[in-house]
PDB file of C-alpha atoms and ligand atoms in Angstrom:
ATOM      1  CA  MET K   1       0.008  -0.082   0.006  1.00 90.00           C
ATOM      2  CA  ILE K   2       1.042   3.476  -0.835  1.00 94.00           C
ATOM      3  CA  THR K   3       1.038   5.790   2.069  1.00 92.00           C
ATOM      4  CA  ARG K   4       2.714   9.008   1.030  1.00 96.00           C
ATOM      5  CA  ILE K   5       4.896  10.855  -1.367  1.00 97.00           C
ATOM      6  CA  ASP K   6       8.208  10.650   0.046  1.00 97.00           C
ATOM      7  CA  HIS K   7      10.191  12.930  -2.331  1.00 97.00           C
ATOM      8  CA  ILE K   8      10.149  14.285  -5.736  1.00 98.00           C
ATOM      9  CA  ALA K   9      13.580  14.431  -7.505  1.00 97.00           C
ATOM     10  CA  ILE K  10      14.781  17.014  -9.862  1.00 98.00           C
ATOM     11  CA  ALA K  11      17.926  16.521 -11.965  1.00 98.00           C
ATOM     12  CA  VAL K  12      20.276  19.538 -12.306  1.00 98.00           C
ATOM     13  CA  GLN K  13      23.589  20.207 -14.111  1.00 96.00           C
ATOM     14  CA  ASN K  14      24.769  22.652 -11.144  1.00 96.00           C
ATOM     15  CA  LEU K  15      23.368  22.534  -7.592  1.00 96.00           C
ATOM     16  CA  ASP K  16      24.957  25.871  -6.628  1.00 93.00           C
ATOM     17  CA  ASP K  17      23.122  27.579  -9.516  1.00 95.00           C
ATOM     18  CA  THR K  18      19.845  25.512  -9.032  1.00 97.00           C
ATOM     19  CA  LEU K  19      19.853  26.376  -5.108  1.00 96.00           C
ATOM     20  CA  ARG K  20      19.842  30.066  -6.004  1.00 95.00           C
ATOM     21  CA  PHE K  21      16.529  29.401  -7.850  1.00 97.00           C
ATOM     22  CA  TYR K  22      14.566  26.993  -5.565  1.00 97.00           C
ATOM     23  CA  ALA K  23      15.728  28.496  -2.215  1.00 97.00           C
ATOM     24  CA  GLU K  24      16.269  32.239  -2.997  1.00 96.00           C
ATOM     25  CA  LYS K  25      13.914  33.044  -5.649  1.00 97.00           C
ATOM     26  CA  LEU K  26      11.210  30.601  -5.044  1.00 97.00           C
ATOM     27  CA  GLY K  27      11.594  30.332  -1.406  1.00 97.00           C
ATOM     28  CA  LEU K  28      11.440  26.583  -0.808  1.00 97.00           C
ATOM     29  CA  PRO K  29      12.858  25.846   2.740  1.00 97.00           C
ATOM     30  CA  TYR K  30      16.236  24.446   2.149  1.00 97.00           C
ATOM     31  CA  SER K  31      17.643  21.948   4.830  1.00 97.00           C
ATOM     32  CA  HIS K  32      21.072  20.756   3.742  1.00 96.00           C
ATOM     33  CA  THR K  33      23.168  19.132   0.909  1.00 96.00           C
ATOM     34  CA  ALA K  34      24.744  15.656   1.150  1.00 93.00           C
ATOM     35  CA  ASP K  35      27.125  13.631  -1.022  1.00 93.00           C
ATOM     36  CA  GLU K  36      25.484  10.241  -1.885  1.00 87.00           C
ATOM     37  CA  PRO K  37      28.290   8.227  -3.092  1.00 86.00           C
ATOM     38  CA  GLU K  38      26.079   5.246  -3.817  1.00 80.00           C
ATOM     39  CA  GLN K  39      24.087   7.298  -6.310  1.00 84.00           C
ATOM     40  CA  ARG K  40      27.104   8.868  -7.420  1.00 92.00           C
ATOM     41  CA  ALA K  41      25.512  12.308  -6.769  1.00 95.00           C
ATOM     42  CA  LYS K  42      24.976  15.056  -4.393  1.00 95.00           C
ATOM     43  CA  VAL K  43      21.579  15.992  -3.176  1.00 95.00           C
ATOM     44  CA  ALA K  44      19.984  19.127  -1.947  1.00 97.00           C
ATOM     45  CA  PHE K  45      16.898  18.635   0.309  1.00 97.00           C
ATOM     46  CA  PHE K  46      13.964  20.680   0.722  1.00 98.00           C
ATOM     47  CA  PRO K  47      11.536  19.303   3.476  1.00 98.00           C
ATOM     48  CA  LEU K  48       7.966  20.491   2.609  1.00 96.00           C
ATOM     49  CA  GLY K  49       4.842  19.106   4.228  1.00 94.00           C
ATOM     50  CA  GLY K  50       6.200  15.750   5.293  1.00 94.00           C
ATOM     51  CA  SER K  51       7.639  15.194   1.890  1.00 97.00           C
ATOM     52  CA  GLU K  52      10.818  16.418   0.349  1.00 97.00           C
ATOM     53  CA  VAL K  53      11.953  17.961  -2.797  1.00 98.00           C
ATOM     54  CA  GLU K  54      15.373  16.831  -3.877  1.00 97.00           C
ATOM     55  CA  LEU K  55      17.743  18.461  -6.198  1.00 98.00           C
ATOM     56  CA  VAL K  56      20.109  15.799  -7.584  1.00 97.00           C
ATOM     57  CA  GLN K  57      23.366  16.551  -9.324  1.00 97.00           C
ATOM     58  CA  PRO K  58      25.544  13.777 -10.706  1.00 97.00           C
ATOM     59  CA  THR K  59      29.291  13.856  -9.414  1.00 96.00           C
ATOM     60  CA  ASP K  60      30.175  11.228 -11.972  1.00 93.00           C
ATOM     61  CA  SER K  61      29.915  11.802 -15.883  1.00 92.00           C
ATOM     62  CA  GLU K  62      29.311   7.914 -16.348  1.00 93.00           C
ATOM     63  CA  SER K  63      26.387   7.443 -14.063  1.00 92.00           C
ATOM     64  CA  GLY K  64      23.002   6.696 -15.186  1.00 90.00           C
ATOM     65  CA  LEU K  65      21.726  10.121 -13.938  1.00 93.00           C
ATOM     66  CA  SER K  66      24.521  11.786 -15.951  1.00 96.00           C
ATOM     67  CA  LYS K  67      23.637  10.062 -19.103  1.00 95.00           C
ATOM     68  CA  TRP K  68      20.000  10.950 -18.536  1.00 94.00           C
ATOM     69  CA  LEU K  69      20.822  14.593 -18.115  1.00 96.00           C
ATOM     70  CA  ASP K  70      22.709  14.607 -21.192  1.00 96.00           C
ATOM     71  CA  LYS K  71      19.934  13.027 -23.116  1.00 95.00           C
ATOM     72  CA  ARG K  72      16.820  14.826 -21.766  1.00 94.00           C
ATOM     73  CA  GLY K  73      18.232  17.844 -19.935  1.00 97.00           C
ATOM     74  CA  GLU K  74      17.552  19.194 -16.496  1.00 98.00           C
ATOM     75  CA  GLY K  75      13.864  18.427 -15.189  1.00 97.00           C
ATOM     76  CA  LEU K  76      11.722  16.298 -13.201  1.00 97.00           C
ATOM     77  CA  HIS K  77      13.689  12.772 -12.722  1.00 96.00           C
ATOM     78  CA  HIS K  78      11.441  10.834 -10.355  1.00 97.00           C
ATOM     79  CA  ILE K  79       8.655  10.621  -7.693  1.00 98.00           C
ATOM     80  CA  CYS K  80       9.167   8.551  -4.715  1.00 98.00           C
ATOM     81  CA  PHE K  81       6.125   6.891  -3.055  1.00 98.00           C
ATOM     82  CA  GLU K  82       6.484   5.449   0.386  1.00 98.00           C
ATOM     83  CA  VAL K  83       5.170   1.881   0.742  1.00 97.00           C
ATOM     84  CA  ASP K  84       4.336  -0.133   3.882  1.00 96.00           C
ATOM     85  CA  ASP K  85       5.613  -3.374   2.490  1.00 97.00           C
ATOM     86  CA  ILE K  86       8.079  -3.148  -0.573  1.00 97.00           C
ATOM     87  CA  ASP K  87       8.163  -7.060  -1.055  1.00 97.00           C
ATOM     88  CA  ALA K  88       4.406  -7.164  -1.319  1.00 97.00           C
ATOM     89  CA  ALA K  89       4.436  -3.885  -3.604  1.00 97.00           C
ATOM     90  CA  LEU K  90       6.762  -5.531  -5.946  1.00 98.00           C
ATOM     91  CA  ALA K  91       5.265  -8.779  -6.062  1.00 98.00           C
ATOM     92  CA  ASN K  92       1.827  -7.043  -6.722  1.00 97.00           C
ATOM     93  CA  LEU K  93       3.449  -5.090  -9.587  1.00 98.00           C
ATOM     94  CA  LYS K  94       5.265  -8.208 -11.098  1.00 98.00           C
ATOM     95  CA  ALA K  95       1.814 -10.152 -10.893  1.00 98.00           C
ATOM     96  CA  GLN K  96       0.436  -7.406 -13.141  1.00 98.00           C
ATOM     97  CA  GLY K  97       3.091  -7.287 -15.731  1.00 98.00           C
ATOM     98  CA  VAL K  98       4.605  -4.178 -14.638  1.00 98.00           C
ATOM     99  CA  GLN K  99       8.090  -3.549 -15.586  1.00 98.00           C
ATOM    100  CA  LEU K 100      10.418  -3.027 -13.104  1.00 98.00           C
ATOM    101  CA  ILE K 101      14.139  -1.669 -13.013  1.00 96.00           C
ATOM    102  CA  ASN K 102      15.062  -3.318  -9.551  1.00 97.00           C
ATOM    103  CA  GLN K 103      13.403  -6.742  -9.501  1.00 96.00           C
ATOM    104  CA  GLU K 104      14.644  -6.859  -5.671  1.00 97.00           C
ATOM    105  CA  PRO K 105      14.784  -4.093  -3.213  1.00 97.00           C
ATOM    106  CA  VAL K 106      18.111  -2.428  -2.875  1.00 94.00           C
ATOM    107  CA  LEU K 107      19.549  -0.674   0.104  1.00 91.00           C
ATOM    108  CA  ASN K 108      20.170   3.222   0.343  1.00 84.00           C
ATOM    109  CA  SER K 109      22.930   4.475   2.437  1.00 76.00           C
ATOM    110  CA  ALA K 110      20.648   4.670   5.502  1.00 80.00           C
ATOM    111  CA  GLY K 111      19.914   0.870   5.084  1.00 86.00           C
ATOM    112  CA  ARG K 112      16.446   1.502   3.927  1.00 91.00           C
ATOM    113  CA  ARG K 113      14.913  -0.510   1.141  1.00 96.00           C
ATOM    114  CA  LEU K 114      13.800   0.820  -2.342  1.00 96.00           C
ATOM    115  CA  ALA K 115      13.205   0.001  -5.920  1.00 97.00           C
ATOM    116  CA  PHE K 116      12.561   1.646  -9.240  1.00 97.00           C
ATOM    117  CA  VAL K 117       9.552   1.013 -11.520  1.00 98.00           C
ATOM    118  CA  HIS K 118      10.257   1.440 -15.205  1.00 97.00           C
ATOM    119  CA  PRO K 119       8.898   4.485 -17.235  1.00 96.00           C
ATOM    120  CA  LYS K 120       7.665   2.274 -19.825  1.00 96.00           C
ATOM    121  CA  SER K 121       5.195   0.861 -17.593  1.00 97.00           C
ATOM    122  CA  THR K 122       3.932   4.133 -15.813  1.00 97.00           C
ATOM    123  CA  HIS K 123       3.166   6.270 -18.744  1.00 97.00           C
ATOM    124  CA  GLY K 124       6.442   7.997 -18.680  1.00 95.00           C
ATOM    125  CA  VAL K 125       7.372   8.646 -15.044  1.00 96.00           C
ATOM    126  CA  LEU K 126      10.181   7.072 -13.113  1.00 96.00           C
ATOM    127  CA  ILE K 127       8.545   6.043  -9.996  1.00 98.00           C
ATOM    128  CA  GLU K 128      10.757   5.038  -6.889  1.00 97.00           C
ATOM    129  CA  LEU K 129       9.061   2.861  -4.099  1.00 98.00           C
ATOM    130  CA  TYR K 130      10.668   3.378  -0.830  1.00 97.00           C
ATOM    131  CA  GLU K 131       9.901   1.367   2.331  1.00 97.00           C
ATOM    132  CA  ALA K 132       8.657   2.985   5.535  1.00 93.00           C
ATOM    133  CA  ALA K 133      10.933   2.906   8.466  1.00 87.00           C
ATOM    134  CA  LYS K 134      10.130   0.148  10.724  1.00 77.00           C
TER     135      LYS K 134
HETATM  136 CO1   CO A   1      14.808   9.256  -5.084  1.00 87.41          CO
END
């Protein structure tokens, strides 16, 4: 079961330039920026109403995100939904023939489990499923 939007991720070329827009001009509440080596990216976090907006800049020109940016340009990258049981969510999607990027959950740096659903199956949106903390 999907319980909330955890975050919305926007892919950017230059985090410092982008921060000037989102934090200063738009006025989104900025929290902090962190290196995410396992994603080969750095991420600026804007907590908002129990969800977050994340600006994501690749730190490795060979990463998937970097290639995505080269091909598509800056913009909305993915939406992350929190699920109460990621194993059940993935099994349910597989049973319906939905194409997954991660067949099994992968761990992030915080040890939380997540998986991506392929945009071919979601009408064009990369969807991340993130298991709620237990
Ligand atoms: Co994400």
